[in-house]
Amino acid sequence: MGRVNDEVEALLREYADLLAITGGDAFKARAYEKAARAIGGHPADVSALEPDALREIPNVGRSIADKVAEYLRTGRIAVVEERRSKIPAGVRELITIPTLGPKKALRLYEDLRISSVDELAAAIEADALADLKGFGEKTQENIRHGIELLRRAGGRVPLSPALDTAEEIVAELSGVTGCRRCAYAGSLRRMRETVGDLDVLVAAERSAPFMDALCALPATAEVVARGTKKTSVRTGKGLQVDLRVVPPQSWGAAMQYFTGSKAHNIRIRTIAGHQGLKLSEYGLFDTGNGEPVASRTEEEVYARLGLPWIAPPLREDRGEIEAALRGELPEVVTGRDIRGDLHTHTDLTDGLASLEAMVDAAAERGYAYFAVTDHAPDLYMQRMTDEKILAQRERLRELDGTRGRTRLLHGTELNIGPDGEVDWPAEFLAGFDLCVASLHSHFDLGRTAMTRRLVRACENPYVNVIGHPTTRLIGRRPGVDADWDEVFAVCARTGTALEVNAQPDRLDLRDEDILRAREHGVRFAVNTDAHSVPHLGQMRYGVATAQRGWLTRDEVINTWPLTRLRAFLRKGGRRS
């Protein structure tokens, strides 16, 4: 399930890791990483491309194109399977630990015969790595933390692939004869950053056709349990899907019940109880005579309890019910409110698409404005120069006004150095329409130093947005340690927006951070940080995270008209 491009990308990345584990050519491994990234970000479906067209994808040469064609033809790549057979499964398991690279994983196996996460955790606790070169106290602490991150994630699936799977299942079941309604519920409908399993609901008079259809889906690898009201299957990627079929008249109650969260539902049932009512997945009933009083729509159920409809991302028992009772529930931002994207990249640095391709894609999305923010020179591997960025600006000015109503902004993503300094001097930064500034290194600075670093960046009169502020990667890297309340206060004081980065492996700021930051009066920018045309479609994840953080349209700067946005980007007039 999902895009074939994503499957190919995952396989090529695995091959790059396998090459690294077995001591293969580092240049070759890097070539496969680049090709994987290029295919994952390619806008066209690679399964529809001829071999010659595959080679036109950046970083995909003849050898890699042949392997992609082999996978599309047979569902396997022989050299990948051959390389897998040379490495114990446990060693491949080790490289899933954040902070533990392929070479260290192989050392652990060769020197200590460690071939599982549990064995490695036990070895660290027993101080068995003390004499192993390259595994000092700091390294062991990092690995220990990586194991904690891995275990904390457990069997949960990231939001993006879970949503892809759910939408495909809903599409399939919606086509079954007799389907009145079909939708996903649970934590996925609340758009949590990871999902334990999928809850899918169908409204129909007969359940059997839908149970049959779910069990027969190509993605279904195992039928866990089958019944008339509920069937559970497991996909080939290990995700459990629970399907429930309810009577059409119970649809609203069932959606409310199975969307959750558990804590939210307990509060709702308590309110019902105080009114002499009982709420279940089948409806809201009068406890005296058992008669149904509401069930067909969620709005009807909430209204009967004296509440407005509460958007699913808010249903976490974080004050939403109290706000609803007071009539103060926020009208959260939606995808329709987003007027533009303020953090994107092209192939001038580490993006995969040309400036023209990215601009065309933004115009097709109907954006009122679109910012290109390629990396600045302090990220040396991107090889940015003054001449390159100025040439890009000139070309962007030529394109401005030629793509419908989409206005183009020229920006840059600056690197925040250890002391809070950024790449270019003030007189050069003054030429940009906006500047995003982000942390890309030195993640282990102490709390005081990290706070000072971020504060100094916010106080720079040319920094408009702090990109992916905590730098976290979900399940792989924790956010940096800083006094965030101090940072939030400085953002509010200086007119510096905080980014809600929509990349599914970031979603940074987190919803919890957003809730804290908005109390300080901070403004936010929901951006994709797109490095390819398909990445522009990830805006939905950033919007969902913003909703979970209770953000309204007025708090998100890229929902504003361009004139208001430009005024904000001048940072109170301090920019020339």
PDB file of N, CA and C in Angstrom, residues 410-466:
ATOM      1  N   HIS A 410      11.487  35.586  -2.028  1.00  0.00           N
ATOM      2  CA  HIS A 410      12.829  34.997  -1.991  1.00  0.00           C
ATOM      3  C   HIS A 410      13.342  35.006  -0.561  1.00  0.00           C
ATOM      4  N   GLY A 411      13.622  33.826  -0.060  1.00  0.00           N
ATOM      5  CA  GLY A 411      14.117  33.701   1.301  1.00  0.00           C
ATOM      6  C   GLY A 411      15.307  32.780   1.372  1.00  0.00           C
ATOM      7  N   THR A 412      15.680  32.443   2.576  1.00  0.00           N
ATOM      8  CA  THR A 412      16.779  31.503   2.813  1.00  0.00           C
ATOM      9  C   THR A 412      16.556  30.827   4.144  1.00  0.00           C
ATOM     10  N   GLU A 413      17.094  29.610   4.277  1.00  0.00           N
ATOM     11  CA  GLU A 413      17.119  28.951   5.576  1.00  0.00           C
ATOM     12  C   GLU A 413      18.528  29.096   6.145  1.00  0.00           C
ATOM     13  N   LEU A 414      18.642  29.949   7.139  1.00  0.00           N
ATOM     14  CA  LEU A 414      19.921  30.203   7.782  1.00  0.00           C
ATOM     15  C   LEU A 414      20.237  29.107   8.791  1.00  0.00           C
ATOM     16  N   ASN A 415      21.509  28.938   9.054  1.00  0.00           N
ATOM     17  CA  ASN A 415      21.947  27.988  10.067  1.00  0.00           C
ATOM     18  C   ASN A 415      22.263  28.750  11.351  1.00  0.00           C
ATOM     19  N   ILE A 416      21.647  28.325  12.453  1.00  0.00           N
ATOM     20  CA  ILE A 416      21.934  28.959  13.745  1.00  0.00           C
ATOM     21  C   ILE A 416      23.170  28.300  14.337  1.00  0.00           C
ATOM     22  N   GLY A 417      24.243  29.062  14.437  1.00  0.00           N
ATOM     23  CA  GLY A 417      25.494  28.526  14.957  1.00  0.00           C
ATOM     24  C   GLY A 417      25.445  28.325  16.465  1.00  0.00           C
ATOM     25  N   PRO A 418      26.505  27.754  17.032  1.00  0.00           N
ATOM     26  CA  PRO A 418      26.529  27.447  18.473  1.00  0.00           C
ATOM     27  C   PRO A 418      26.291  28.651  19.368  1.00  0.00           C
ATOM     28  N   ASP A 419      26.680  29.832  18.909  1.00  0.00           N
ATOM     29  CA  ASP A 419      26.496  31.043  19.710  1.00  0.00           C
ATOM     30  C   ASP A 419      25.280  31.860  19.280  1.00  0.00           C
ATOM     31  N   GLY A 420      24.483  31.313  18.353  1.00  0.00           N
ATOM     32  CA  GLY A 420      23.292  32.019  17.900  1.00  0.00           C
ATOM     33  C   GLY A 420      23.505  32.895  16.681  1.00  0.00           C
ATOM     34  N   GLU A 421      24.731  32.891  16.143  1.00  0.00           N
ATOM     35  CA  GLU A 421      24.997  33.683  14.951  1.00  0.00           C
ATOM     36  C   GLU A 421      24.408  32.992  13.722  1.00  0.00           C
ATOM     37  N   VAL A 422      24.184  33.742  12.653  1.00  0.00           N
ATOM     38  CA  VAL A 422      23.661  33.169  11.412  1.00  0.00           C
ATOM     39  C   VAL A 422      24.618  33.484  10.268  1.00  0.00           C
ATOM     40  N   ASP A 423      24.326  32.907   9.090  1.00  0.00           N
ATOM     41  CA  ASP A 423      25.311  32.838   8.017  1.00  0.00           C
ATOM     42  C   ASP A 423      25.771  34.175   7.442  1.00  0.00           C
ATOM     43  N   TRP A 424      24.822  34.995   7.001  1.00  0.00           N
ATOM     44  CA  TRP A 424      25.203  36.196   6.269  1.00  0.00           C
ATOM     45  C   TRP A 424      25.132  37.443   7.158  1.00  0.00           C
ATOM     46  N   PRO A 425      25.877  38.488   6.821  1.00  0.00           N
ATOM     47  CA  PRO A 425      25.807  39.736   7.597  1.00  0.00           C
ATOM     48  C   PRO A 425      24.493  40.474   7.339  1.00  0.00           C
ATOM     49  N   ALA A 426      24.200  41.428   8.201  1.00  0.00           N
ATOM     50  CA  ALA A 426      22.912  42.133   8.153  1.00  0.00           C
ATOM     51  C   ALA A 426      22.644  42.766   6.792  1.00  0.00           C
ATOM     52  N   GLU A 427      23.656  43.405   6.205  1.00  0.00           N
ATOM     53  CA  GLU A 427      23.411  44.098   4.944  1.00  0.00           C
ATOM     54  C   GLU A 427      23.025  43.138   3.824  1.00  0.00           C
ATOM     55  N   PHE A 428      23.505  41.897   3.893  1.00  0.00           N
ATOM     56  CA  PHE A 428      23.131  40.910   2.888  1.00  0.00           C
ATOM     57  C   PHE A 428      21.744  40.344   3.191  1.00  0.00           C
ATOM     58  N   LEU A 429      21.460  40.080   4.459  1.00  0.00           N
ATOM     59  CA  LEU A 429      20.157  39.535   4.854  1.00  0.00           C
ATOM     60  C   LEU A 429      19.029  40.507   4.531  1.00  0.00           C
ATOM     61  N   ALA A 430      19.339  41.793   4.505  1.00  0.00           N
ATOM     62  CA  ALA A 430      18.305  42.791   4.234  1.00  0.00           C
ATOM     63  C   ALA A 430      17.686  42.628   2.849  1.00  0.00           C
ATOM     64  N   GLY A 431      18.364  41.926   1.949  1.00  0.00           N
ATOM     65  CA  GLY A 431      17.846  41.756   0.592  1.00  0.00           C
ATOM     66  C   GLY A 431      16.816  40.644   0.460  1.00  0.00           C
ATOM     67  N   PHE A 432      16.667  39.811   1.487  1.00  0.00           N
ATOM     68  CA  PHE A 432      15.698  38.712   1.418  1.00  0.00           C
ATOM     69  C   PHE A 432      14.310  39.185   1.842  1.00  0.00           C
ATOM     70  N   ASP A 433      13.295  38.526   1.288  1.00  0.00           N
ATOM     71  CA  ASP A 433      11.927  38.812   1.709  1.00  0.00           C
ATOM     72  C   ASP A 433      11.643  38.226   3.084  1.00  0.00           C
ATOM     73  N   LEU A 434      12.260  37.083   3.376  1.00  0.00           N
ATOM     74  CA  LEU A 434      12.131  36.486   4.712  1.00  0.00           C
ATOM     75  C   LEU A 434      13.289  35.545   4.959  1.00  0.00           C
ATOM     76  N   CYS A 435      13.570  35.311   6.238  1.00  0.00           N
ATOM     77  CA  CYS A 435      14.630  34.400   6.633  1.00  0.00           C
ATOM     78  C   CYS A 435      14.098  33.411   7.666  1.00  0.00           C
ATOM     79  N   VAL A 436      14.250  32.132   7.353  1.00  0.00           N
ATOM     80  CA  VAL A 436      14.010  31.066   8.318  1.00  0.00           C
ATOM     81  C   VAL A 436      15.365  30.721   8.913  1.00  0.00           C
ATOM     82  N   ALA A 437      15.437  30.540  10.220  1.00  0.00           N
ATOM     83  CA  ALA A 437      16.700  30.159  10.864  1.00  0.00           C
ATOM     84  C   ALA A 437      16.477  28.877  11.654  1.00  0.00           C
ATOM     85  N   SER A 438      17.396  27.918  11.492  1.00  0.00           N
ATOM     86  CA  SER A 438      17.197  26.597  12.087  1.00  0.00           C
ATOM     87  C   SER A 438      18.485  26.053  12.683  1.00  0.00           C
ATOM     88  N   LEU A 439      18.311  25.139  13.640  1.00  0.00           N
ATOM     89  CA  LEU A 439      19.432  24.403  14.210  1.00  0.00           C
ATOM     90  C   LEU A 439      19.720  23.198  13.325  1.00  0.00           C
ATOM     91  N   HIS A 440      20.990  23.031  12.948  1.00  0.00           N
ATOM     92  CA  HIS A 440      21.370  21.876  12.138  1.00  0.00           C
ATOM     93  C   HIS A 440      22.545  21.106  12.731  1.00  0.00           C
ATOM     94  N   SER A 441      23.053  21.552  13.866  1.00  0.00           N
ATOM     95  CA  SER A 441      24.213  20.886  14.468  1.00  0.00           C
ATOM     96  C   SER A 441      24.296  21.285  15.935  1.00  0.00           C
ATOM     97  N   HIS A 442      25.300  20.711  16.645  1.00  0.00           N
ATOM     98  CA  HIS A 442      25.529  21.044  18.056  1.00  0.00           C
ATOM     99  C   HIS A 442      24.245  20.878  18.880  1.00  0.00           C
ATOM    100  N   PHE A 443      23.608  19.716  18.704  1.00  0.00           N
ATOM    101  CA  PHE A 443      22.346  19.464  19.401  1.00  0.00           C
ATOM    102  C   PHE A 443      22.530  19.176  20.889  1.00  0.00           C
ATOM    103  N   ASP A 444      23.772  18.900  21.295  1.00  0.00           N
ATOM    104  CA  ASP A 444      24.003  18.482  22.684  1.00  0.00           C
ATOM    105  C   ASP A 444      24.510  19.609  23.579  1.00  0.00           C
ATOM    106  N   LEU A 445      24.360  20.846  23.167  1.00  0.00           N
ATOM    107  CA  LEU A 445      24.724  21.953  24.049  1.00  0.00           C
ATOM    108  C   LEU A 445      23.879  21.888  25.321  1.00  0.00           C
ATOM    109  N   GLY A 446      24.417  22.366  26.411  1.00  0.00           N
ATOM    110  CA  GLY A 446      23.658  22.391  27.658  1.00  0.00           C
ATOM    111  C   GLY A 446      22.446  23.309  27.556  1.00  0.00           C
ATOM    112  N   ARG A 447      21.546  23.167  28.516  1.00  0.00           N
ATOM    113  CA  ARG A 447      20.289  23.900  28.502  1.00  0.00           C
ATOM    114  C   ARG A 447      20.505  25.413  28.442  1.00  0.00           C
ATOM    115  N   THR A 448      21.403  25.931  29.256  1.00  0.00           N
ATOM    116  CA  THR A 448      21.634  27.378  29.290  1.00  0.00           C
ATOM    117  C   THR A 448      22.186  27.881  27.967  1.00  0.00           C
ATOM    118  N   ALA A 449      23.189  27.164  27.429  1.00  0.00           N
ATOM    119  CA  ALA A 449      23.808  27.578  26.174  1.00  0.00           C
ATOM    120  C   ALA A 449      22.815  27.470  25.012  1.00  0.00           C
ATOM    121  N   MET A 450      22.009  26.425  25.025  1.00  0.00           N
ATOM    122  CA  MET A 450      21.034  26.243  23.940  1.00  0.00           C
ATOM    123  C   MET A 450      19.967  27.339  23.989  1.00  0.00           C
ATOM    124  N   THR A 451      19.543  27.677  25.192  1.00  0.00           N
ATOM    125  CA  THR A 451      18.546  28.748  25.327  1.00  0.00           C
ATOM    126  C   THR A 451      19.110  30.068  24.817  1.00  0.00           C
ATOM    127  N   ARG A 452      20.334  30.367  25.232  1.00  0.00           N
ATOM    128  CA  ARG A 452      20.985  31.605  24.803  1.00  0.00           C
ATOM    129  C   ARG A 452      21.134  31.630  23.278  1.00  0.00           C
ATOM    130  N   ARG A 453      21.471  30.496  22.712  1.00  0.00           N
ATOM    131  CA  ARG A 453      21.647  30.371  21.257  1.00  0.00           C
ATOM    132  C   ARG A 453      20.355  30.708  20.518  1.00  0.00           C
ATOM    133  N   LEU A 454      19.240  30.135  20.965  1.00  0.00           N
ATOM    134  CA  LEU A 454      17.951  30.368  20.326  1.00  0.00           C
ATOM    135  C   LEU A 454      17.464  31.795  20.536  1.00  0.00           C
ATOM    136  N   VAL A 455      17.680  32.322  21.734  1.00  0.00           N
ATOM    137  CA  VAL A 455      17.261  33.692  22.028  1.00  0.00           C
ATOM    138  C   VAL A 455      17.987  34.680  21.129  1.00  0.00           C
ATOM    139  N   ARG A 456      19.283  34.462  20.950  1.00  0.00           N
ATOM    140  CA  ARG A 456      20.053  35.377  20.110  1.00  0.00           C
ATOM    141  C   ARG A 456      19.545  35.339  18.667  1.00  0.00           C
ATOM    142  N   ALA A 457      19.202  34.146  18.190  1.00  0.00           N
ATOM    143  CA  ALA A 457      18.666  34.044  16.828  1.00  0.00           C
ATOM    144  C   ALA A 457      17.346  34.797  16.713  1.00  0.00           C
ATOM    145  N   CYS A 458      16.487  34.648  17.725  1.00  0.00           N
ATOM    146  CA  CYS A 458      15.190  35.344  17.699  1.00  0.00           C
ATOM    147  C   CYS A 458      15.367  36.860  17.713  1.00  0.00           C
ATOM    148  N   GLU A 459      16.388  37.312  18.384  1.00  0.00           N
ATOM    149  CA  GLU A 459      16.620  38.757  18.505  1.00  0.00           C
ATOM    150  C   GLU A 459      17.262  39.358  17.271  1.00  0.00           C
ATOM    151  N   ASN A 460      17.696  38.522  16.337  1.00  0.00           N
ATOM    152  CA  ASN A 460      18.238  39.025  15.078  1.00  0.00           C
ATOM    153  C   ASN A 460      17.100  39.668  14.286  1.00  0.00           C
ATOM    154  N   PRO A 461      17.219  40.929  13.918  1.00  0.00           N
ATOM    155  CA  PRO A 461      16.096  41.628  13.256  1.00  0.00           C
ATOM    156  C   PRO A 461      15.753  41.076  11.880  1.00  0.00           C
ATOM    157  N   TYR A 462      16.585  40.193  11.334  1.00  0.00           N
ATOM    158  CA  TYR A 462      16.319  39.645  10.008  1.00  0.00           C
ATOM    159  C   TYR A 462      15.810  38.203  10.062  1.00  0.00           C
ATOM    160  N   VAL A 463      15.741  37.619  11.237  1.00  0.00           N
ATOM    161  CA  VAL A 463      15.206  36.260  11.374  1.00  0.00           C
ATOM    162  C   VAL A 463      13.710  36.346  11.628  1.00  0.00           C
ATOM    163  N   ASN A 464      12.924  35.788  10.706  1.00  0.00           N
ATOM    164  CA  ASN A 464      11.463  35.866  10.803  1.00  0.00           C
ATOM    165  C   ASN A 464      10.818  34.622  11.393  1.00  0.00           C
ATOM    166  N   VAL A 465      11.425  33.473  11.122  1.00  0.00           N
ATOM    167  CA  VAL A 465      10.837  32.193  11.544  1.00  0.00           C
ATOM    168  C   VAL A 465      11.945  31.294  12.063  1.00  0.00           C
ATOM    169  N   ILE A 466      11.700  30.629  13.205  1.00  0.00           N
ATOM    170  CA  ILE A 466      12.612  29.589  13.676  1.00  0.00           C
ATOM    171  C   ILE A 466      12.099  28.265  13.121  1.00  0.00           C
TER     172      ILE A 466
END
